[in-house]
C-alpha positions as a Markdown table, in Angstrom:
| # | Residue | x | y | z |
|---|---|---|---|---|
| 1 | Met | -16.1 | 31.2 | -21.4 |
| 2 | Lys | -15.9 | 31.7 | -17.7 |
| 3 | Ala | -13.6 | 30.0 | -15.3 |
| 4 | Ser | -14.9 | 28.6 | -12.0 |
| 5 | Lys | -13.9 | 30.6 | -9.0 |
| 6 | Ser | -13.7 | 27.4 | -6.9 |
| 7 | Pro | -10.1 | 26.7 | -5.8 |
| 8 | Gly | -8.4 | 24.1 | -8.0 |
| 9 | Phe | -11.1 | 23.8 | -10.7 |
| 10 | Leu | -11.3 | 25.4 | -14.1 |
| 11 | Ile | -14.5 | 24.8 | -16.1 |
| 12 | Ile | -13.8 | 24.3 | -19.8 |
| 13 | Gly | -16.9 | 22.4 | -20.8 |
| 14 | Gly | -16.7 | 20.5 | -17.5 |
| 15 | Phe | -14.4 | 20.1 | -14.5 |
| 16 | Val | -10.7 | 20.2 | -15.1 |
| 17 | Asn | -8.8 | 19.5 | -11.9 |
| 18 | Leu | -5.6 | 21.3 | -12.7 |
| 19 | Gly | -5.6 | 24.0 | -10.1 |
| 20 | Ala | -2.2 | 23.0 | -8.6 |
| 21 | Leu | -0.6 | 24.5 | -11.7 |
| 22 | Lys | -1.4 | 27.9 | -10.3 |
| 23 | Ser | 1.7 | 27.4 | -8.1 |
| 24 | Gly | 5.0 | 28.3 | -9.8 |
| 25 | Asn | 6.7 | 26.0 | -7.3 |
| 26 | Phe | 4.6 | 23.0 | -8.5 |
| 27 | Arg | 5.0 | 24.0 | -12.1 |
| 28 | Ala | 8.8 | 23.9 | -11.7 |
| 29 | Tyr | 8.6 | 20.4 | -10.1 |
| 30 | Val | 6.4 | 19.1 | -13.0 |
| 31 | Cys | 9.0 | 20.4 | -15.6 |
| 32 | Gly | 11.9 | 18.8 | -13.7 |
| 33 | Ala | 10.1 | 15.6 | -13.1 |
| 34 | Ala | 9.5 | 15.3 | -16.8 |
| 35 | Phe | 13.2 | 14.8 | -17.3 |
| 36 | Gly | 13.5 | 12.3 | -14.5 |
| 37 | Leu | 10.5 | 10.3 | -15.6 |
| 38 | Met | 11.7 | 10.2 | -19.2 |
| 39 | Ala | 15.0 | 8.7 | -17.8 |
| 40 | Ile | 13.1 | 6.1 | -15.7 |
| 41 | Trp | 10.9 | 4.9 | -18.6 |
| 42 | Met | 13.8 | 4.7 | -21.0 |
| 43 | Gln | 15.6 | 2.6 | -18.3 |
| 44 | Arg | 12.7 | 0.2 | -18.0 |
| 45 | Ile | 12.5 | -0.5 | -21.7 |
| 46 | Val | 16.3 | -1.0 | -21.9 |
| 47 | Met | 16.4 | -3.4 | -19.0 |
| 48 | Gly | 13.4 | -5.3 | -20.2 |
| 49 | Trp | 15.0 | -5.6 | -23.6 |
| 50 | Leu | 18.4 | -6.6 | -22.2 |
| 51 | Ala | 16.7 | -9.3 | -20.2 |
| 52 | Trp | 14.9 | -10.7 | -23.2 |
| 53 | Glu | 17.9 | -10.3 | -25.6 |
| 54 | Met | 20.3 | -12.2 | -23.2 |
| 55 | Thr | 18.0 | -15.1 | -22.3 |
| 56 | Asp | 14.9 | -15.3 | -24.6 |
| 57 | Ser | 13.1 | -16.2 | -21.4 |
| 58 | Pro | 9.7 | -14.7 | -20.3 |
| 59 | Ser | 10.4 | -15.8 | -16.7 |
| 60 | Phe | 13.7 | -13.9 | -16.6 |
| 61 | Val | 12.0 | -10.8 | -18.0 |
| 62 | Gly | 9.5 | -11.2 | -15.2 |
| 63 | Phe | 12.2 | -11.9 | -12.7 |
| 64 | Val | 14.0 | -8.6 | -13.6 |
| 65 | Ala | 10.7 | -6.7 | -13.2 |
| 66 | Leu | 10.1 | -8.5 | -9.9 |
| 67 | Leu | 13.5 | -7.3 | -8.6 |
| 68 | Met | 12.7 | -3.7 | -9.6 |
| 69 | Phe | 9.5 | -3.6 | -7.7 |
| 70 | Ala | 9.6 | -6.3 | -5.0 |
| 71 | Pro | 11.7 | -4.3 | -2.5 |
| 72 | Ser | 8.8 | -1.9 | -2.2 |
| 73 | Ile | 6.8 | -4.7 | -0.5 |
| 74 | Val | 9.2 | -4.9 | 2.5 |
| 75 | Leu | 11.0 | -1.5 | 2.5 |
| 76 | Ser | 8.4 | 1.1 | 1.6 |
| 77 | Pro | 6.6 | 1.1 | 5.0 |
| 78 | Leu | 10.0 | 1.5 | 6.8 |
| 79 | Phe | 11.1 | 4.3 | 4.6 |
| 80 | Gly | 7.6 | 5.9 | 5.0 |
| 81 | Val | 8.3 | 6.3 | 8.8 |
| 82 | Trp | 11.7 | 7.8 | 8.0 |
| 83 | Val | 10.1 | 10.2 | 5.5 |
| 84 | Asp | 7.7 | 11.6 | 8.2 |
| 85 | Arg | 10.8 | 12.4 | 10.4 |
| 86 | Ile | 13.2 | 14.1 | 8.1 |
| 87 | Ser | 13.5 | 16.9 | 5.5 |
| 88 | Val | 11.6 | 15.3 | 2.6 |
| 89 | Lys | 13.3 | 17.6 | 0.0 |
| 90 | Arg | 16.8 | 16.5 | 1.2 |
| 91 | Ala | 15.6 | 12.9 | 1.0 |
| 92 | Met | 14.4 | 13.4 | -2.6 |
| 93 | Leu | 17.7 | 14.9 | -3.7 |
| 94 | Ile | 19.6 | 11.9 | -2.2 |
| 95 | Val | 17.3 | 9.3 | -3.8 |
| 96 | Gln | 17.5 | 10.9 | -7.2 |
| 97 | Gly | 21.3 | 11.3 | -6.9 |
| 98 | Ile | 21.6 | 7.6 | -6.2 |
| 99 | Asn | 19.3 | 6.7 | -9.1 |
| 100 | Met | 21.5 | 8.7 | -11.4 |
| 101 | Ala | 24.6 | 6.8 | -10.1 |
| 102 | Leu | 22.9 | 3.5 | -10.8 |
| 103 | Cys | 22.1 | 4.6 | -14.3 |
| 104 | Ile | 25.7 | 5.5 | -14.9 |
| 105 | Ala | 26.7 | 2.0 | -13.6 |
| 106 | Leu | 24.2 | 0.3 | -16.0 |
| 107 | Trp | 25.6 | 2.4 | -18.9 |
| 108 | Ala | 29.2 | 1.6 | -18.0 |
| 109 | Leu | 28.7 | -2.2 | -17.8 |
| 110 | Val | 26.9 | -2.2 | -21.2 |
| 111 | Ala | 29.5 | 0.2 | -22.8 |
| 112 | Val | 32.5 | -2.0 | -21.9 |
| 113 | Gly | 30.7 | -5.3 | -22.8 |
| 114 | Met | 30.5 | -6.7 | -19.2 |
| 115 | Met | 26.8 | -6.9 | -18.9 |
| 116 | Thr | 25.5 | -10.3 | -17.8 |
| 117 | Pro | 22.2 | -11.6 | -16.4 |
| 118 | Phe | 23.8 | -11.5 | -12.9 |
| 119 | Trp | 24.8 | -7.8 | -13.2 |
| 120 | Leu | 21.4 | -6.9 | -14.7 |
| 121 | Ala | 19.6 | -8.7 | -11.9 |
| 122 | Leu | 21.7 | -7.0 | -9.3 |
| 123 | Leu | 21.2 | -3.5 | -10.7 |
| 124 | Ala | 17.5 | -4.2 | -11.0 |
| 125 | Phe | 17.4 | -5.0 | -7.3 |
| 126 | Leu | 19.3 | -1.9 | -6.4 |
| 127 | Ile | 17.0 | 0.3 | -8.6 |
| 128 | Gly | 14.1 | -1.5 | -6.8 |
| 129 | Val | 15.4 | -0.4 | -3.4 |
| 130 | Met | 15.6 | 3.2 | -4.6 |
| 131 | Leu | 12.0 | 2.9 | -6.0 |
| 132 | Ala | 10.9 | 1.7 | -2.5 |
| 133 | Val | 12.3 | 4.9 | -1.1 |
| 134 | Asn | 11.2 | 7.1 | -3.9 |
| 135 | Gln | 7.5 | 6.2 | -3.6 |
| 136 | Pro | 6.8 | 7.5 | -0.1 |
| 137 | Val | 9.2 | 10.4 | -0.6 |
| 138 | Arg | 7.5 | 11.6 | -3.7 |
| 139 | Met | 4.0 | 11.2 | -2.3 |
| 140 | Ala | 4.9 | 13.0 | 0.9 |
| 141 | Met | 6.6 | 15.8 | -0.9 |
| 142 | Thr | 4.4 | 16.8 | -3.8 |
| 143 | Pro | 1.3 | 17.7 | -1.8 |
| 144 | Arg | 3.5 | 20.1 | 0.2 |
| 145 | Leu | 4.4 | 22.1 | -3.0 |
| 146 | Val | 0.9 | 23.6 | -3.0 |
| 147 | Arg | -1.8 | 24.8 | -0.6 |
| 148 | Arg | -3.9 | 22.0 | 1.0 |
| 149 | Glu | -7.0 | 22.7 | -1.2 |
| 150 | His | -5.0 | 21.7 | -4.3 |
| 151 | Val | -3.9 | 18.3 | -3.0 |
| 152 | Gly | -6.4 | 16.3 | -5.1 |
| 153 | Ser | -5.2 | 18.3 | -8.2 |
| 154 | Val | -1.6 | 17.4 | -7.4 |
| 155 | Val | -2.4 | 13.6 | -7.6 |
| 156 | Thr | -4.0 | 14.0 | -11.0 |
| 157 | Ile | -1.3 | 16.2 | -12.5 |
| 158 | Val | 1.6 | 14.1 | -11.2 |
| 159 | Ala | -0.1 | 11.0 | -12.7 |
| 160 | Ile | -0.6 | 12.8 | -16.1 |
| 161 | Asn | 3.1 | 13.9 | -16.1 |
| 162 | Phe | 4.1 | 10.3 | -15.2 |
| 163 | Asn | 2.1 | 8.8 | -18.0 |
| 164 | Ile | 3.2 | 11.3 | -20.7 |
| 165 | Ala | 6.7 | 10.1 | -19.9 |
| 166 | Arg | 5.4 | 6.6 | -20.0 |
| 167 | Met | 4.2 | 7.1 | -23.6 |
| 168 | Val | 7.1 | 9.2 | -24.9 |
| 169 | Gly | 10.0 | 7.5 | -23.0 |
| 170 | Pro | 9.6 | 4.0 | -24.4 |
| 171 | Ala | 9.0 | 5.2 | -27.9 |
| 172 | Ile | 12.3 | 7.2 | -27.7 |
| 173 | Gly | 14.0 | 4.3 | -25.9 |
| 174 | Gly | 13.0 | 1.7 | -28.5 |
| 175 | Leu | 14.0 | 4.0 | -31.4 |
| 176 | Leu | 17.3 | 4.8 | -29.8 |
| 177 | Ile | 18.1 | 1.1 | -29.1 |
| 178 | Ala | 17.4 | 0.4 | -32.8 |
| 179 | Glu | 19.3 | 3.4 | -34.2 |
| 180 | Ile | 22.3 | 4.0 | -31.8 |
| 181 | Gly | 22.4 | 0.8 | -29.6 |
| 182 | Val | 21.8 | 0.1 | -26.0 |
| 183 | Ala | 24.9 | 1.8 | -24.6 |
| 184 | His | 24.3 | 5.2 | -26.2 |
| 185 | Thr | 20.6 | 5.0 | -25.2 |
| 186 | Leu | 21.7 | 4.5 | -21.6 |
| 187 | Leu | 24.1 | 7.5 | -21.9 |
| 188 | Val | 21.2 | 9.7 | -22.9 |
| 189 | Gln | 19.1 | 8.3 | -20.1 |
| 190 | Trp | 21.4 | 9.2 | -17.2 |
| 191 | Leu | 22.1 | 12.7 | -18.6 |
| 192 | Leu | 18.4 | 13.4 | -18.2 |
| 193 | Phe | 18.8 | 13.3 | -14.4 |
| 194 | Val | 21.0 | 16.4 | -14.4 |
| 195 | Pro | 18.2 | 19.0 | -15.0 |
| 196 | Tyr | 15.9 | 17.1 | -12.7 |
| 197 | Leu | 18.3 | 17.3 | -9.8 |
| 198 | Phe | 18.9 | 21.0 | -10.4 |
| 199 | Ile | 15.2 | 21.8 | -10.3 |
| 200 | Leu | 14.6 | 19.7 | -7.2 |
| 201 | Ser | 17.3 | 21.8 | -5.4 |
| 202 | Arg | 15.4 | 25.0 | -6.1 |
| 203 | Leu | 12.0 | 23.9 | -4.7 |
| 204 | Ser | 10.3 | 25.2 | -1.5 |
| 205 | Leu | 7.8 | 23.2 | 0.6 |
| 206 | Arg | 4.8 | 24.1 | 2.7 |
| 207 | Pro | 5.7 | 23.7 | 6.5 |
| 208 | Arg | 4.7 | 20.3 | 7.9 |
| 209 | Arg | 2.5 | 19.9 | 11.0 |
| 210 | Glu | 4.5 | 18.6 | 13.9 |
| 211 | Ser | 2.3 | 16.3 | 16.0 |
| 212 | Gly | 5.1 | 14.6 | 17.9 |
| 213 | Gly | 5.1 | 11.5 | 15.7 |
| 214 | Ala | 8.7 | 12.1 | 14.9 |
| 215 | Arg | 9.6 | 11.5 | 18.5 |
| 216 | Glu | 7.6 | 8.2 | 18.8 |
| 217 | Pro | 9.5 | 4.9 | 18.7 |
| 218 | Phe | 10.0 | 3.7 | 15.1 |
| 219 | Phe | 7.6 | 0.8 | 15.1 |
| 220 | Thr | 5.0 | 2.7 | 17.2 |
| 221 | Ala | 4.9 | 5.3 | 14.4 |
| 222 | Leu | 4.7 | 2.5 | 11.8 |
| 223 | Gly | 1.8 | 0.9 | 13.7 |
| 224 | Ala | -0.1 | 4.2 | 13.7 |
| 225 | Gly | 0.0 | 4.3 | 9.9 |
| 226 | Ile | -1.2 | 0.7 | 9.7 |
| 227 | Arg | -4.0 | 1.3 | 12.2 |
| 228 | Tyr | -5.2 | 4.4 | 10.2 |
| 229 | Val | -5.5 | 2.3 | 7.0 |
| 230 | Trp | -7.4 | -0.5 | 8.8 |
| 231 | Gln | -9.8 | 1.7 | 10.7 |
| 232 | Val | -10.8 | 4.0 | 7.8 |
| 233 | Ala | -13.2 | 2.0 | 5.6 |
| 234 | Ala | -12.8 | 4.0 | 2.4 |
| 235 | Val | -9.0 | 3.8 | 2.7 |
| 236 | Arg | -9.1 | 0.1 | 3.4 |
| 237 | Glu | -11.2 | -0.6 | 0.3 |
| 238 | Ala | -9.0 | 1.7 | -1.9 |
| 239 | Met | -5.9 | -0.2 | -0.8 |
| 240 | Leu | -7.5 | -3.6 | -1.4 |
| 241 | Leu | -8.8 | -2.9 | -4.9 |
| 242 | Ala | -5.6 | -1.1 | -5.9 |
| 243 | Gly | -3.6 | -4.1 | -4.8 |
| 244 | Met | -5.7 | -6.5 | -6.8 |
| 245 | Leu | -5.5 | -4.4 | -10.0 |
| 246 | Ala | -1.7 | -3.9 | -9.6 |
| 247 | Leu | -1.2 | -7.7 | -9.0 |
| 248 | Val | -2.9 | -8.7 | -12.3 |
| 249 | Ala | -3.2 | -5.8 | -14.7 |
| 250 | Arg | -0.1 | -3.8 | -13.8 |
| 251 | Gly | 1.9 | -7.0 | -13.4 |
| 252 | Thr | 1.0 | -7.9 | -17.0 |
| 253 | Leu | 2.0 | -4.5 | -18.3 |
| 254 | Glu | 5.4 | -5.0 | -16.7 |
| 255 | Val | 6.1 | -8.1 | -18.8 |
| 256 | Leu | 5.6 | -6.9 | -22.3 |
| 257 | Pro | 8.7 | -8.1 | -24.2 |
| 258 | Pro | 7.4 | -11.7 | -24.5 |
| 259 | Leu | 4.2 | -10.3 | -26.0 |
| 260 | Ala | 5.8 | -7.9 | -28.4 |
| 261 | Asp | 8.6 | -10.2 | -29.6 |
| 262 | Gly | 7.7 | -13.7 | -28.4 |
| 263 | Val | 4.1 | -13.7 | -29.5 |
| 264 | Phe | 4.0 | -11.2 | -32.4 |
| 265 | Gly | 7.7 | -11.1 | -33.4 |
| 266 | Arg | 7.9 | -7.3 | -33.5 |
| 267 | Gly | 11.4 | -6.8 | -31.9 |
| 268 | Ala | 12.6 | -3.8 | -29.9 |
| 269 | Asp | 10.7 | -1.4 | -32.1 |
| 270 | Gly | 7.5 | -3.2 | -31.4 |
| 271 | Leu | 8.2 | -3.2 | -27.7 |
| 272 | Gly | 8.7 | 0.6 | -27.9 |
| 273 | Val | 5.4 | 0.9 | -29.7 |
| 274 | Leu | 3.6 | -1.3 | -27.3 |
| 275 | Met | 4.9 | 0.6 | -24.3 |
| 276 | Ser | 4.1 | 3.9 | -25.9 |
| 277 | Ile | 0.5 | 2.9 | -26.7 |
| 278 | Thr | 0.0 | 1.9 | -23.1 |
| 279 | Gly | 1.4 | 5.3 | -22.2 |
| 280 | Leu | -1.1 | 6.9 | -24.4 |
| 281 | Gly | -3.9 | 5.0 | -22.7 |
| 282 | Ala | -2.6 | 6.1 | -19.4 |
| 283 | Ile | -2.5 | 9.8 | -20.4 |
| 284 | Leu | -6.1 | 9.5 | -21.6 |
| 285 | Gly | -7.0 | 7.9 | -18.2 |
| 286 | Gly | -5.3 | 10.7 | -16.4 |
| 287 | Phe | -7.1 | 13.4 | -18.4 |
| 288 | Ser | -10.4 | 11.6 | -18.1 |
| 289 | Lys | -10.0 | 11.7 | -14.3 |
| 290 | Ala | -9.3 | 15.4 | -14.5 |
| 291 | Leu | -12.5 | 15.9 | -16.4 |
| 292 | Leu | -14.6 | 14.1 | -13.8 |
| 293 | Pro | -16.2 | 16.0 | -10.9 |
| 294 | Pro | -13.9 | 16.3 | -7.8 |
| 295 | Gln | -13.9 | 13.3 | -5.6 |
| 296 | Thr | -15.8 | 13.3 | -2.3 |
| 297 | Pro | -13.6 | 12.6 | 0.7 |
| 298 | Gly | -14.4 | 9.3 | 2.5 |
| 299 | Arg | -15.6 | 7.2 | -0.5 |
| 300 | Leu | -14.3 | 5.5 | -3.6 |
| 301 | Pro | -16.4 | 6.5 | -6.7 |
| 302 | Phe | -18.7 | 3.9 | -8.1 |
| 303 | Leu | -17.2 | 4.3 | -11.6 |
| 304 | Thr | -13.8 | 3.5 | -10.2 |
| 305 | Arg | -15.1 | 0.3 | -8.6 |
| 306 | Leu | -16.5 | -0.9 | -11.9 |
| 307 | Ala | -13.4 | 0.1 | -13.9 |
| 308 | Ile | -11.3 | -2.1 | -11.7 |
| 309 | Ala | -13.3 | -5.2 | -12.7 |
| 310 | Leu | -13.2 | -4.1 | -16.3 |
| 311 | Gly | -9.4 | -3.7 | -16.2 |
| 312 | Leu | -8.9 | -7.2 | -14.9 |
| 313 | Met | -11.2 | -8.7 | -17.6 |
| 314 | Leu | -9.1 | -6.9 | -20.3 |
| 315 | Val | -6.1 | -8.9 | -19.2 |
| 316 | Ala | -8.0 | -12.1 | -20.3 |
| 317 | Val | -9.0 | -10.3 | -23.6 |
| 318 | Leu | -5.3 | -9.5 | -24.2 |
| 319 | Gly | -4.6 | -13.2 | -23.9 |
| 320 | Val | -7.0 | -14.1 | -26.8 |
| 321 | Ala | -6.0 | -11.1 | -29.0 |
| 322 | Pro | -5.5 | -12.7 | -32.5 |
| 323 | Asn | -3.4 | -9.9 | -34.0 |
| 324 | Trp | -1.0 | -7.1 | -33.2 |
| 325 | Glu | -3.4 | -4.3 | -33.7 |
| 326 | Leu | -6.0 | -5.7 | -31.3 |
| 327 | Ala | -3.3 | -6.4 | -28.8 |
| 328 | Leu | -2.2 | -2.7 | -28.9 |
| 329 | Ala | -5.8 | -1.6 | -28.4 |
| 330 | Val | -6.4 | -3.9 | -25.5 |
| 331 | Ala | -3.1 | -3.0 | -23.8 |
| 332 | Ala | -4.0 | 0.7 | -24.2 |
| 333 | Gly | -7.4 | 0.0 | -22.6 |
| 334 | Met | -5.8 | -1.8 | -19.7 |
| 335 | Ser | -3.5 | 1.2 | -19.1 |
| 336 | Phe | -6.4 | 3.6 | -19.3 |
| 337 | Val | -8.2 | 1.8 | -16.6 |
| 338 | Thr | -5.2 | 1.2 | -14.3 |
| 339 | Thr | -4.3 | 4.9 | -14.4 |
| 340 | Leu | -7.9 | 6.1 | -13.8 |
| 341 | Thr | -8.3 | 3.8 | -10.9 |
| 342 | Ala | -4.8 | 4.4 | -9.5 |
| 343 | Ile | -5.5 | 8.2 | -9.4 |
| 344 | Ser | -8.9 | 7.6 | -7.8 |
| 345 | Thr | -7.6 | 5.3 | -5.1 |
| 346 | Gln | -4.6 | 7.4 | -4.3 |
| 347 | Thr | -6.9 | 10.6 | -4.2 |
| 348 | Ala | -9.3 | 8.8 | -1.8 |
| 349 | Ile | -6.4 | 8.2 | 0.6 |
| 350 | Gln | -4.6 | 11.6 | 0.2 |
| 351 | Leu | -7.6 | 13.9 | 0.7 |
| 352 | Asp | -7.9 | 13.7 | 4.5 |
| 353 | Leu | -4.3 | 12.9 | 5.3 |
| 354 | Glu | -2.2 | 15.2 | 7.5 |
| 355 | Asp | 1.3 | 16.0 | 6.2 |
| 356 | Asp | 3.0 | 14.3 | 9.1 |
| 357 | Met | 1.2 | 11.0 | 8.3 |
| 358 | Arg | 1.6 | 11.0 | 4.5 |
| 359 | Gly | 4.9 | 9.0 | 4.4 |
| 360 | Arg | 3.6 | 6.2 | 6.5 |
| 361 | Val | 0.2 | 5.8 | 4.9 |
| 362 | Met | 1.2 | 6.4 | 1.3 |
| 363 | Ser | 4.1 | 3.9 | 1.7 |
| 364 | Leu | 1.5 | 1.2 | 2.3 |
| 365 | Trp | -0.3 | 2.2 | -0.9 |
| 366 | Ala | 3.1 | 1.9 | -2.6 |
| 367 | Val | 3.5 | -1.6 | -1.2 |
| 368 | Leu | 0.3 | -2.7 | -2.9 |
| 369 | Ala | 0.7 | -0.7 | -6.1 |
| 370 | Ala | 4.4 | -1.3 | -6.8 |
| 371 | Gly | 4.8 | -4.5 | -4.8 |
| 372 | Gly | 1.6 | -6.0 | -6.4 |
| 373 | Ala | 3.0 | -5.2 | -9.9 |
| 374 | Ala | 6.3 | -6.9 | -9.0 |
| 375 | Val | 4.6 | -10.1 | -7.7 |
| 376 | Gly | 2.3 | -10.1 | -10.6 |
| 377 | Ala | 5.1 | -9.7 | -13.2 |
| 378 | Gly | 7.0 | -12.5 | -11.6 |
| 379 | Gly | 3.9 | -14.7 | -11.4 |
| 380 | Val | 2.9 | -14.1 | -15.1 |
| 381 | Gly | 6.5 | -14.8 | -16.2 |
| 382 | Val | 6.6 | -18.2 | -14.4 |
| 383 | Leu | 3.1 | -19.2 | -15.6 |
| 384 | Ala | 4.1 | -18.2 | -19.1 |
| 385 | Asp | 7.0 | -20.6 | -19.1 |
| 386 | Trp | 4.6 | -23.3 | -17.9 |
| 387 | Leu | 1.3 | -22.6 | -19.7 |
| 388 | Gly | 2.3 | -20.2 | -22.5 |
| 389 | Phe | 2.1 | -16.4 | -22.3 |
| 390 | Gln | -1.4 | -15.9 | -23.7 |
| 391 | Thr | -3.0 | -18.8 | -21.8 |
| 392 | Ser | -1.6 | -17.4 | -18.5 |
| 393 | Leu | -3.2 | -14.0 | -19.2 |
| 394 | Ile | -6.6 | -15.7 | -19.9 |
| 395 | Trp | -6.6 | -17.5 | -16.6 |
| 396 | Cys | -5.2 | -14.7 | -14.5 |
| 397 | Gly | -7.6 | -12.0 | -15.9 |
| 398 | Ser | -10.7 | -14.2 | -15.8 |
| 399 | Leu | -10.3 | -15.5 | -12.2 |
| 400 | Ser | -9.3 | -12.1 | -10.8 |
| 401 | Ala | -12.2 | -10.3 | -12.5 |
| 402 | Val | -14.7 | -12.8 | -11.1 |
| 403 | Ala | -13.2 | -12.4 | -7.6 |
| 404 | Val | -13.4 | -8.6 | -7.7 |
| 405 | Ala | -16.9 | -8.6 | -9.2 |
| 406 | Gly | -18.0 | -10.9 | -6.4 |
| 407 | Tyr | -16.5 | -8.7 | -3.8 |
| 408 | Leu | -18.1 | -5.5 | -5.2 |
| 409 | Ala | -21.5 | -7.3 | -5.4 |
| 410 | Leu | -21.2 | -8.4 | -1.7 |
| 411 | Ser | -20.0 | -5.0 | -0.5 |
| 412 | Gly | -22.9 | -3.3 | -2.4 |
| 413 | Leu | -25.4 | -5.6 | -0.7 |
| 414 | Lys | -24.0 | -4.8 | 2.7 |
| 415 | Lys | -24.4 | -1.1 | 2.0 |
């Protein structure tokens, strides 16, 4: 069986876009990030469970998720300008060090019995601020761990790594909560940051082009990133569709405790299973993207456009799921689609970007991806208190799917 000689692609019965793994530097990052991502996903299930356990309120669960992601809406573009001006490796070390400190604070409050909804909400907000920094830092740093021809491969592999942790982390988190309690689960979580920080300190980055943007006034530099997004049609469309999917589908996936326990009565173990099955769907979505032919710069694949409409419709299907097994299958399908399309939209944007513009432009993508999920999670939580959880999913999924399908039909006619 012969391997393709094209940079970044190995043919094993098809295209496998894993060429970035040829770089030892990038392989080290992937291994280190696996520890950090495991910690993050364990943290998410613990915080979601604490919110549900303390209040039995879907709206509070959604509010906590909103606090973890909403800061990205305002702060990510500002941090994106900052990232394009400083040492991105140093920024990554600072951000992950603060993340570790916040995890230690969360563990300490639970361990001494002082955790309240107020403290949980405050820590969720502070973690959200760090997430707003982390998104542009990570998306500016990882392409510089490899040669430029492997940038598309980096996006795919980072997404696969993220979603493997998304599958394994919640399962381990849910099991640990049930077996050793929340406090000990949080202890394990913050210790996972130690190897991550060590590996980050050992990485080397490809030099960044210096175009003079670092010397521009702050808001002039920010405006340059916004103009780039608005003027490049493929980037503008990728941003729009990614934002809609994040708002509805990813927002729903951030408010799973009411589904696992409130609708189906499955408790913390059920929440862990549900989050793990969505992680499995995401991993399959990532590998499916790796098996597809490489994306063409300047356009969003037709398959991606259709998958976005399908992902939104699956939200409505989740609302009518009559049993636990079908709910698991639909949630996995939603996660498959959201991952496949997130990689495609991010790749469409990253392919032509220069290194000195990545922080600003990708921070805007983070606003729509993370910020959209935050607003969606909060909105679904509020609607669930008013209409019921499943009814809210039916309305949100149906209306958004119709809206996106209409947009795709109109844009197809114009072309």
